[in-house]
Amino acid sequence: MMVATVAQGCLPGKHLGGDFCLGLVVLIMCRVLQGLSAGGEIGAVVAYLMEASPVGSVGMAVSMIGVGGQISGVLASAMVALLHQGLGSELMLVWGWRVPFLISALPSALAIWGRMRIPETDVFLSEVREKMEKQNQQDAHEGLRELLTHYPVVLLIGIGGVCATATMWYAPPFWTLTAVLWQLDPSDTLWVGTSCQLVAIAVTPVAGWFTDRYGAAMTAFVGAIYATLVAFPGYLWLVLDPSLGTAYLAVGFFFGIAQGFTGANINLFCANLFPPRLWCQGMALSYNIGVSFLGGFAASISQALFQVEPLSPGIYWSFMGMVTLLALLLALFLRNRGLVKLSQT
């Protein structure tokens, strides 16, 4: 992840006399490597926290993953906004955009140093010893085969459960800044996006506490209801009055709450759909498919809908909240029938 991120700051570009086509190809390769790295790590991080956290605080512990991501988003948005204000649009296009990518080497090196010193949990070590004693160690391919053959419905529930999170993460706080708020100064829109991340940081621990008290499924359910009810009215307000004050309230406050509450522990809900031995793979597969396709294409889908009907993106966002609601209701229904077992919260 560090190599792919720093490499983006070294890409050849037309402003420096480099090969633009080569730069574009390398950029795509770096972005793919970033996505694979993050997607591969998220399942392991969630599983580790589920194993290592004290009983009664798993929700708060897992929610810190979201807080860490949101803090990085705030720092990135704030840095770009400050660079844009200090350098101006022309210098930002020439070389200023490289700065955030290059200096990311410092926190990345610190993260790698800490990551290599995290001890394995007692749960994992005992499972390894048990497998060695039975001489029946299960490899990654066997785990994936078990998921696809025995848990296809559960995988679909996990993907559906991520719909609201993926949409509220990647469409309202980013796409709207250029598509709907294009009349505002670029620096102002960057600060609007930063305010959304700040609100999400404040809301995410609250959702973590709520998870420890009422469960991951209930937390995801409340977040999906909020996203369903707020997405279209908030977007409509933004379209009718694309002013800076409305942007801070709609995108920064209301959508920030949606981003924080829907995404706080949806990965914990996905992991809980599977037995402990499949926490990592099951969560990673369902969560990453949902985030990659629904989140990755959220802006493209919103833009395509916007060109057909300017109000349709808000309807689409609310619809994604309803999809998550239906997935959660299906999970609870199957659990009551004994067909799905939520392994923890």
Tab-separated table of C-alpha atoms in Angstrom:
chain	number	residue	atom	x	y	z
A	1	MET	CA	0.000	0.000	0.000
A	2	MET	CA	2.848	2.384	0.846
A	3	VAL	CA	4.711	1.643	-2.388
A	4	ALA	CA	1.580	2.168	-4.474
A	5	THR	CA	0.731	5.436	-2.723
A	6	VAL	CA	4.191	6.994	-2.864
A	7	ALA	CA	4.626	5.857	-6.471
A	8	GLN	CA	1.624	7.952	-7.498
A	9	GLY	CA	3.561	11.050	-6.487
A	10	CYS	CA	6.384	10.053	-8.849
A	11	LEU	CA	4.288	9.463	-11.960
A	12	PRO	CA	5.388	11.039	-15.235
A	13	GLY	CA	3.028	13.773	-16.376
A	14	LYS	CA	2.616	16.193	-19.244
A	15	HIS	CA	3.563	19.182	-17.081
A	16	LEU	CA	7.008	17.644	-16.444
A	17	GLY	CA	7.504	16.471	-20.004
A	18	GLY	CA	6.783	12.821	-19.215
A	19	ASP	CA	4.821	10.212	-21.114
A	20	PHE	CA	1.200	10.850	-20.177
A	21	CYS	CA	-0.035	7.453	-21.413
A	22	LEU	CA	2.625	5.636	-19.383
A	23	GLY	CA	1.683	7.700	-16.327
A	24	LEU	CA	-1.985	6.772	-16.753
A	25	VAL	CA	-1.203	3.052	-16.989
A	26	VAL	CA	1.041	3.139	-13.911
A	27	LEU	CA	-1.589	5.166	-12.046
A	28	ILE	CA	-4.215	2.494	-12.685
A	29	MET	CA	-1.793	-0.208	-11.553
A	30	CYS	CA	-1.027	1.719	-8.355
A	31	ARG	CA	-4.712	2.225	-7.603
A	32	VAL	CA	-5.395	-1.482	-8.094
A	33	LEU	CA	-2.509	-2.357	-5.777
A	34	GLN	CA	-3.836	0.083	-3.183
A	35	GLY	CA	-7.286	-1.481	-3.332
A	36	LEU	CA	-5.995	-5.044	-3.106
A	37	SER	CA	-3.794	-4.115	-0.143
A	38	ALA	CA	-6.558	-2.367	1.783
A	39	GLY	CA	-9.130	-5.020	0.924
A	40	GLY	CA	-6.851	-7.834	1.977
A	41	GLU	CA	-5.992	-6.187	5.287
A	42	ILE	CA	-9.467	-5.131	6.429
A	43	GLY	CA	-10.685	-8.687	7.050
A	44	ALA	CA	-7.619	-9.531	9.114
A	45	VAL	CA	-7.918	-6.327	11.153
A	46	VAL	CA	-11.576	-6.927	11.990
A	47	ALA	CA	-10.954	-10.569	12.891
A	48	TYR	CA	-7.976	-9.594	15.071
A	49	LEU	CA	-9.972	-6.990	16.996
A	50	MET	CA	-12.852	-9.425	17.467
A	51	GLU	CA	-10.433	-11.913	18.990
A	52	ALA	CA	-8.341	-9.499	21.046
A	53	SER	CA	-10.984	-7.102	22.421
A	54	PRO	CA	-12.528	-7.690	25.867
A	55	VAL	CA	-16.102	-8.927	25.947
A	56	GLY	CA	-18.465	-5.990	25.830
A	57	SER	CA	-16.146	-3.644	23.947
A	58	VAL	CA	-15.828	-5.317	20.538
A	59	GLY	CA	-18.092	-2.759	18.914
A	60	MET	CA	-16.070	0.180	20.179
A	61	ALA	CA	-12.795	-1.491	19.190
A	62	VAL	CA	-13.914	-2.282	15.634
A	63	SER	CA	-15.387	1.200	15.215
A	64	MET	CA	-11.881	2.592	15.674
A	65	ILE	CA	-11.041	1.211	12.231
A	66	GLY	CA	-13.528	3.692	10.814
A	67	VAL	CA	-12.195	6.487	13.017
A	68	GLY	CA	-8.676	5.857	11.740
A	69	GLY	CA	-9.831	5.971	8.137
A	70	GLN	CA	-11.848	9.134	8.729
A	71	ILE	CA	-8.937	10.869	10.455
A	72	SER	CA	-6.758	10.088	7.450
A	73	GLY	CA	-9.494	11.478	5.203
A	74	VAL	CA	-9.611	14.689	7.226
A	75	LEU	CA	-5.830	15.087	7.090
A	76	ALA	CA	-5.779	14.432	3.345
A	77	SER	CA	-8.634	16.854	2.593
A	78	ALA	CA	-7.182	19.539	4.848
A	79	MET	CA	-3.725	19.178	3.285
A	80	VAL	CA	-5.095	19.455	-0.254
A	81	ALA	CA	-7.197	22.480	0.744
A	82	LEU	CA	-4.184	24.202	2.322
A	83	LEU	CA	-1.957	23.413	-0.654
A	84	HIS	CA	-4.606	24.721	-3.024
A	85	GLN	CA	-4.905	27.943	-1.060
A	86	GLY	CA	-1.144	28.386	-0.776
A	87	LEU	CA	-0.055	27.382	-4.269
A	88	GLY	CA	-3.063	28.207	-6.414
A	89	SER	CA	-4.704	26.111	-9.114
A	90	GLU	CA	-1.864	26.338	-11.645
A	91	LEU	CA	0.949	25.139	-9.386
A	92	MET	CA	-1.298	22.447	-7.934
A	93	LEU	CA	-1.740	21.036	-11.439
A	94	VAL	CA	1.985	21.248	-12.183
A	95	TRP	CA	3.509	19.712	-9.041
A	96	GLY	CA	1.507	20.491	-5.876
A	97	TRP	CA	-0.722	17.428	-6.236
A	98	ARG	CA	2.344	15.204	-5.740
A	99	VAL	CA	3.098	16.442	-2.233
A	100	PRO	CA	0.462	14.440	-0.271
A	101	PHE	CA	1.469	11.211	-2.012
A	102	LEU	CA	5.174	11.675	-1.336
A	103	ILE	CA	4.953	12.614	2.334
A	104	SER	CA	2.650	9.646	2.977
A	105	ALA	CA	5.862	7.590	3.167
A	106	LEU	CA	6.442	8.829	6.731
A	107	PRO	CA	3.170	7.695	8.380
A	108	SER	CA	3.205	4.563	6.216
A	109	ALA	CA	6.619	3.564	7.555
A	110	LEU	CA	5.370	4.088	11.101
A	111	ALA	CA	2.314	1.935	10.366
A	112	ILE	CA	4.467	-0.873	8.984
A	113	TRP	CA	6.750	-0.720	12.033
A	114	GLY	CA	3.768	-1.041	14.370
A	115	ARG	CA	2.018	-3.667	12.263
A	116	MET	CA	5.017	-6.006	12.433
A	117	ARG	CA	5.032	-5.828	16.241
A	118	ILE	CA	1.410	-6.743	16.934
A	119	PRO	CA	1.324	-10.064	18.815
A	120	GLU	CA	-0.961	-12.887	17.732
A	121	THR	CA	-4.054	-13.446	19.875
A	122	ASP	CA	-4.499	-16.426	22.178
A	123	VAL	CA	-7.550	-17.480	20.147
A	124	PHE	CA	-5.493	-17.654	16.953
A	125	LEU	CA	-2.530	-19.436	18.584
A	126	SER	CA	-4.786	-22.059	20.199
A	127	GLU	CA	-6.479	-22.702	16.853
A	128	VAL	CA	-3.097	-23.110	15.158
A	129	ARG	CA	-1.972	-25.593	17.821
A	130	GLU	CA	-5.210	-27.539	17.459
A	131	LYS	CA	-4.775	-27.787	13.705
A	132	MET	CA	-1.170	-28.889	14.032
A	133	GLU	CA	-2.166	-31.590	16.480
A	134	LYS	CA	-4.824	-32.892	14.105
A	135	GLN	CA	-2.496	-32.413	11.118
A	136	ASN	CA	-5.413	-30.944	9.243
A	137	GLN	CA	-4.455	-27.361	8.550
A	138	GLN	CA	-7.031	-25.623	6.376
A	139	ASP	CA	-5.595	-23.446	3.625
A	140	ALA	CA	-7.099	-20.309	2.152
A	141	HIS	CA	-8.520	-22.163	-0.851
A	142	GLU	CA	-10.482	-24.542	1.373
A	143	GLY	CA	-11.911	-21.600	3.317
A	144	LEU	CA	-12.978	-19.865	0.111
A	145	ARG	CA	-14.497	-23.087	-1.208
A	146	GLU	CA	-16.460	-23.514	2.023
A	147	LEU	CA	-17.761	-19.954	1.785
A	148	LEU	CA	-18.963	-20.368	-1.788
A	149	THR	CA	-20.553	-23.767	-1.258
A	150	HIS	CA	-22.066	-23.456	2.241
A	151	TYR	CA	-22.605	-19.719	2.713
A	152	PRO	CA	-23.709	-18.193	-0.631
A	153	VAL	CA	-26.874	-16.639	0.849
A	154	VAL	CA	-24.918	-15.267	3.792
A	155	LEU	CA	-22.404	-13.697	1.395
A	156	LEU	CA	-25.256	-11.982	-0.455
A	157	ILE	CA	-26.657	-10.707	2.855
A	158	GLY	CA	-23.252	-9.262	3.697
A	159	ILE	CA	-22.985	-7.557	0.305
A	160	GLY	CA	-26.489	-6.153	0.680
A	161	GLY	CA	-25.690	-4.981	4.192
A	162	VAL	CA	-22.823	-2.869	2.846
A	163	CYS	CA	-24.950	-1.013	0.241
A	164	ALA	CA	-25.855	1.961	2.447
A	165	THR	CA	-22.326	2.293	3.827
A	166	ALA	CA	-20.602	2.121	0.437
A	167	THR	CA	-22.976	4.681	-1.051
A	168	MET	CA	-22.885	7.165	1.830
A	169	TRP	CA	-19.089	6.906	2.035
A	170	TYR	CA	-18.278	7.641	-1.592
A	171	ALA	CA	-21.164	9.564	-3.195
A	172	PRO	CA	-22.437	12.421	-0.948
A	173	PRO	CA	-19.107	13.631	0.500
A	174	PHE	CA	-17.185	13.476	-2.793
A	175	TRP	CA	-19.328	13.411	-5.921
A	176	THR	CA	-21.575	16.255	-4.797
A	177	LEU	CA	-18.576	18.556	-4.317
A	178	THR	CA	-17.898	18.741	-8.047
A	179	ALA	CA	-21.237	17.798	-9.595
A	180	VAL	CA	-23.666	19.823	-7.467
A	181	LEU	CA	-21.456	22.390	-5.738
A	182	TRP	CA	-19.404	23.274	-8.831
A	183	GLN	CA	-20.206	26.972	-8.420
A	184	LEU	CA	-18.347	27.153	-5.106
A	185	ASP	CA	-14.632	27.793	-4.792
A	186	PRO	CA	-12.650	24.502	-4.873
A	187	SER	CA	-11.074	25.301	-1.506
A	188	ASP	CA	-14.522	25.769	0.037
A	189	THR	CA	-15.755	22.428	-1.285
A	190	LEU	CA	-12.680	20.703	0.114
A	191	TRP	CA	-13.443	22.134	3.546
A	192	VAL	CA	-17.050	20.943	3.182
A	193	GLY	CA	-15.745	17.426	2.550
A	194	THR	CA	-13.451	17.778	5.556
A	195	SER	CA	-16.376	18.801	7.766
A	196	CYS	CA	-18.223	15.646	6.707
A	197	GLN	CA	-15.277	13.540	7.869
A	198	LEU	CA	-15.070	15.440	11.169
A	199	VAL	CA	-18.741	14.793	11.932
A	200	ALA	CA	-18.261	11.135	11.037
A	201	ILE	CA	-15.309	10.919	13.443
A	202	ALA	CA	-17.510	12.226	16.261
A	203	VAL	CA	-20.423	9.904	15.419
A	204	THR	CA	-18.467	6.671	14.874
A	205	PRO	CA	-17.530	6.059	18.563
A	206	VAL	CA	-21.174	6.673	19.499
A	207	ALA	CA	-22.133	3.957	17.035
A	208	GLY	CA	-19.438	1.730	18.562
A	209	TRP	CA	-20.941	2.217	22.030
A	210	PHE	CA	-24.404	1.530	20.577
A	211	THR	CA	-23.067	-1.697	19.046
A	212	ASP	CA	-21.743	-2.960	22.381
A	213	ARG	CA	-25.103	-2.232	23.953
A	214	TYR	CA	-27.562	-3.346	21.267
A	215	GLY	CA	-25.554	-5.356	18.725
A	216	ALA	CA	-23.998	-4.808	15.302
A	217	ALA	CA	-27.184	-5.740	13.440
A	218	MET	CA	-29.273	-3.167	15.315
A	219	THR	CA	-26.607	-0.503	14.781
A	220	ALA	CA	-26.537	-1.210	11.052
A	221	PHE	CA	-30.343	-1.178	11.011
A	222	VAL	CA	-30.544	2.258	12.648
A	223	GLY	CA	-27.879	3.605	10.298
A	224	ALA	CA	-29.688	2.254	7.244
A	225	ILE	CA	-32.985	3.809	8.372
A	226	TYR	CA	-31.265	7.159	8.832
A	227	ALA	CA	-29.588	6.949	5.412
A	228	THR	CA	-32.867	6.000	3.738
A	229	LEU	CA	-34.768	8.883	5.316
A	230	VAL	CA	-32.082	11.572	4.984
A	231	ALA	CA	-30.393	10.855	1.632
A	232	PHE	CA	-33.030	12.183	-0.751
A	233	PRO	CA	-34.224	15.198	1.315
A	234	GLY	CA	-30.624	16.225	1.981
A	235	TYR	CA	-29.719	15.914	-1.689
A	236	LEU	CA	-32.865	17.786	-2.783
A	237	TRP	CA	-32.011	20.636	-0.418
A	238	LEU	CA	-28.518	20.766	-1.857
A	239	VAL	CA	-29.769	20.908	-5.453
A	240	LEU	CA	-32.307	23.648	-4.716
A	241	ASP	CA	-29.851	25.751	-2.695
A	242	PRO	CA	-26.215	24.922	-3.557
A	243	SER	CA	-24.833	27.574	-1.221
A	244	LEU	CA	-21.884	27.150	1.128
A	245	GLY	CA	-24.080	27.167	4.230
A	246	THR	CA	-26.383	24.497	2.821
A	247	ALA	CA	-23.336	22.444	1.804
A	248	TYR	CA	-21.987	22.461	5.345
A	249	LEU	CA	-25.367	21.433	6.775
A	250	ALA	CA	-26.378	18.840	4.166
A	251	VAL	CA	-23.021	17.287	3.270
A	252	GLY	CA	-21.021	18.126	6.367
A	253	PHE	CA	-23.586	17.508	9.104
A	254	PHE	CA	-26.425	15.272	7.890
A	255	PHE	CA	-24.409	13.141	5.491
A	256	GLY	CA	-21.528	13.098	7.977
A	257	ILE	CA	-23.837	11.475	10.530
A	258	ALA	CA	-24.911	8.940	7.914
A	259	GLN	CA	-21.315	8.177	7.001
A	260	GLY	CA	-20.303	7.678	10.623
A	261	PHE	CA	-23.250	5.583	11.781
A	262	THR	CA	-23.697	3.366	8.723
A	263	GLY	CA	-19.998	2.581	8.430
A	264	ALA	CA	-18.983	2.280	12.077
A	265	ASN	CA	-19.501	-1.465	12.460
A	266	ILE	CA	-20.950	-2.825	9.236
A	267	ASN	CA	-17.737	-4.855	8.856
A	268	LEU	CA	-18.422	-6.386	12.285
A	269	PHE	CA	-21.932	-7.313	11.157
A	270	CYS	CA	-20.510	-8.986	8.025
A	271	ALA	CA	-17.977	-10.954	10.070
A	272	ASN	CA	-20.656	-12.062	12.541
A	273	LEU	CA	-22.570	-13.759	9.744
A	274	PHE	CA	-19.873	-16.450	9.605
A	275	PRO	CA	-18.375	-18.889	12.117
A	276	PRO	CA	-15.174	-17.690	13.836
A	277	ARG	CA	-12.850	-19.723	11.605
A	278	LEU	CA	-14.224	-17.810	8.584
A	279	TRP	CA	-14.418	-14.339	10.116
A	280	CYS	CA	-11.516	-12.991	8.100
A	281	GLN	CA	-12.326	-14.502	4.705
A	282	GLY	CA	-16.106	-14.196	4.981
A	283	MET	CA	-16.033	-10.579	6.053
A	284	ALA	CA	-13.346	-9.650	3.529
A	285	LEU	CA	-15.206	-11.249	0.617
A	286	SER	CA	-18.682	-9.854	1.326
A	287	TYR	CA	-17.515	-6.441	2.539
A	288	ASN	CA	-14.982	-5.848	-0.215
A	289	ILE	CA	-17.337	-6.858	-3.027
A	290	GLY	CA	-19.933	-4.414	-1.734
A	291	VAL	CA	-17.508	-1.560	-1.139
A	292	SER	CA	-15.528	-2.122	-4.350
A	293	PHE	CA	-18.445	-2.242	-6.761
A	294	LEU	CA	-21.117	-0.158	-5.027
A	295	GLY	CA	-18.721	2.319	-3.431
A	296	GLY	CA	-16.201	2.390	-6.244
A	297	PHE	CA	-18.878	3.119	-8.839
A	298	ALA	CA	-21.076	5.290	-6.592
A	299	ALA	CA	-19.848	8.506	-8.198
A	300	SER	CA	-20.175	7.112	-11.734
A	301	ILE	CA	-23.679	5.839	-11.062
A	302	SER	CA	-24.668	9.145	-9.477
A	303	GLN	CA	-23.271	11.093	-12.430
A	304	ALA	CA	-25.073	8.902	-14.968
A	305	LEU	CA	-28.355	9.271	-13.091
A	306	PHE	CA	-27.792	13.010	-12.740
A	307	GLN	CA	-27.537	13.392	-16.506
A	308	VAL	CA	-30.887	11.639	-16.919
A	309	GLU	CA	-32.682	13.374	-14.056
A	310	PRO	CA	-30.934	15.802	-11.649
A	311	LEU	CA	-32.922	14.527	-8.651
A	312	SER	CA	-32.356	10.808	-9.291
A	313	PRO	CA	-29.021	10.462	-7.400
A	314	GLY	CA	-30.780	11.247	-4.114
A	315	ILE	CA	-33.430	8.614	-4.905
A	316	TYR	CA	-30.663	6.133	-5.661
A	317	TRP	CA	-28.921	6.832	-2.342
A	318	SER	CA	-32.154	6.296	-0.404
A	319	PHE	CA	-32.772	3.110	-2.386
A	320	MET	CA	-29.371	1.764	-1.333
A	321	GLY	CA	-30.378	2.391	2.276
A	322	MET	CA	-33.520	0.343	1.668
A	323	VAL	CA	-31.450	-2.493	0.188
A	324	THR	CA	-29.402	-2.622	3.385
A	325	LEU	CA	-32.598	-2.624	5.450
A	326	LEU	CA	-33.933	-5.606	3.490
A	327	ALA	CA	-30.617	-7.467	3.852
A	328	LEU	CA	-30.632	-6.914	7.618
A	329	LEU	CA	-34.261	-8.008	7.939
A	330	LEU	CA	-33.465	-11.133	5.926
A	331	ALA	CA	-30.516	-11.898	8.212
A	332	LEU	CA	-32.687	-11.551	11.323
A	333	PHE	CA	-35.433	-13.668	9.749
A	334	LEU	CA	-32.997	-16.457	8.871
A	335	ARG	CA	-31.435	-16.255	12.337
A	336	ASN	CA	-34.840	-16.739	13.983
A	337	ARG	CA	-35.353	-19.773	11.739
A	338	GLY	CA	-31.977	-21.145	12.766
A	339	LEU	CA	-30.551	-20.814	9.256
A	340	VAL	CA	-28.074	-18.024	10.097
A	341	LYS	CA	-26.145	-17.622	13.324
A	342	LEU	CA	-24.765	-14.206	14.233
A	343	SER	CA	-21.655	-15.362	16.056
A	344	GLN	CA	-21.244	-12.396	18.424
A	345	THR	CA	-23.002	-9.025	18.626
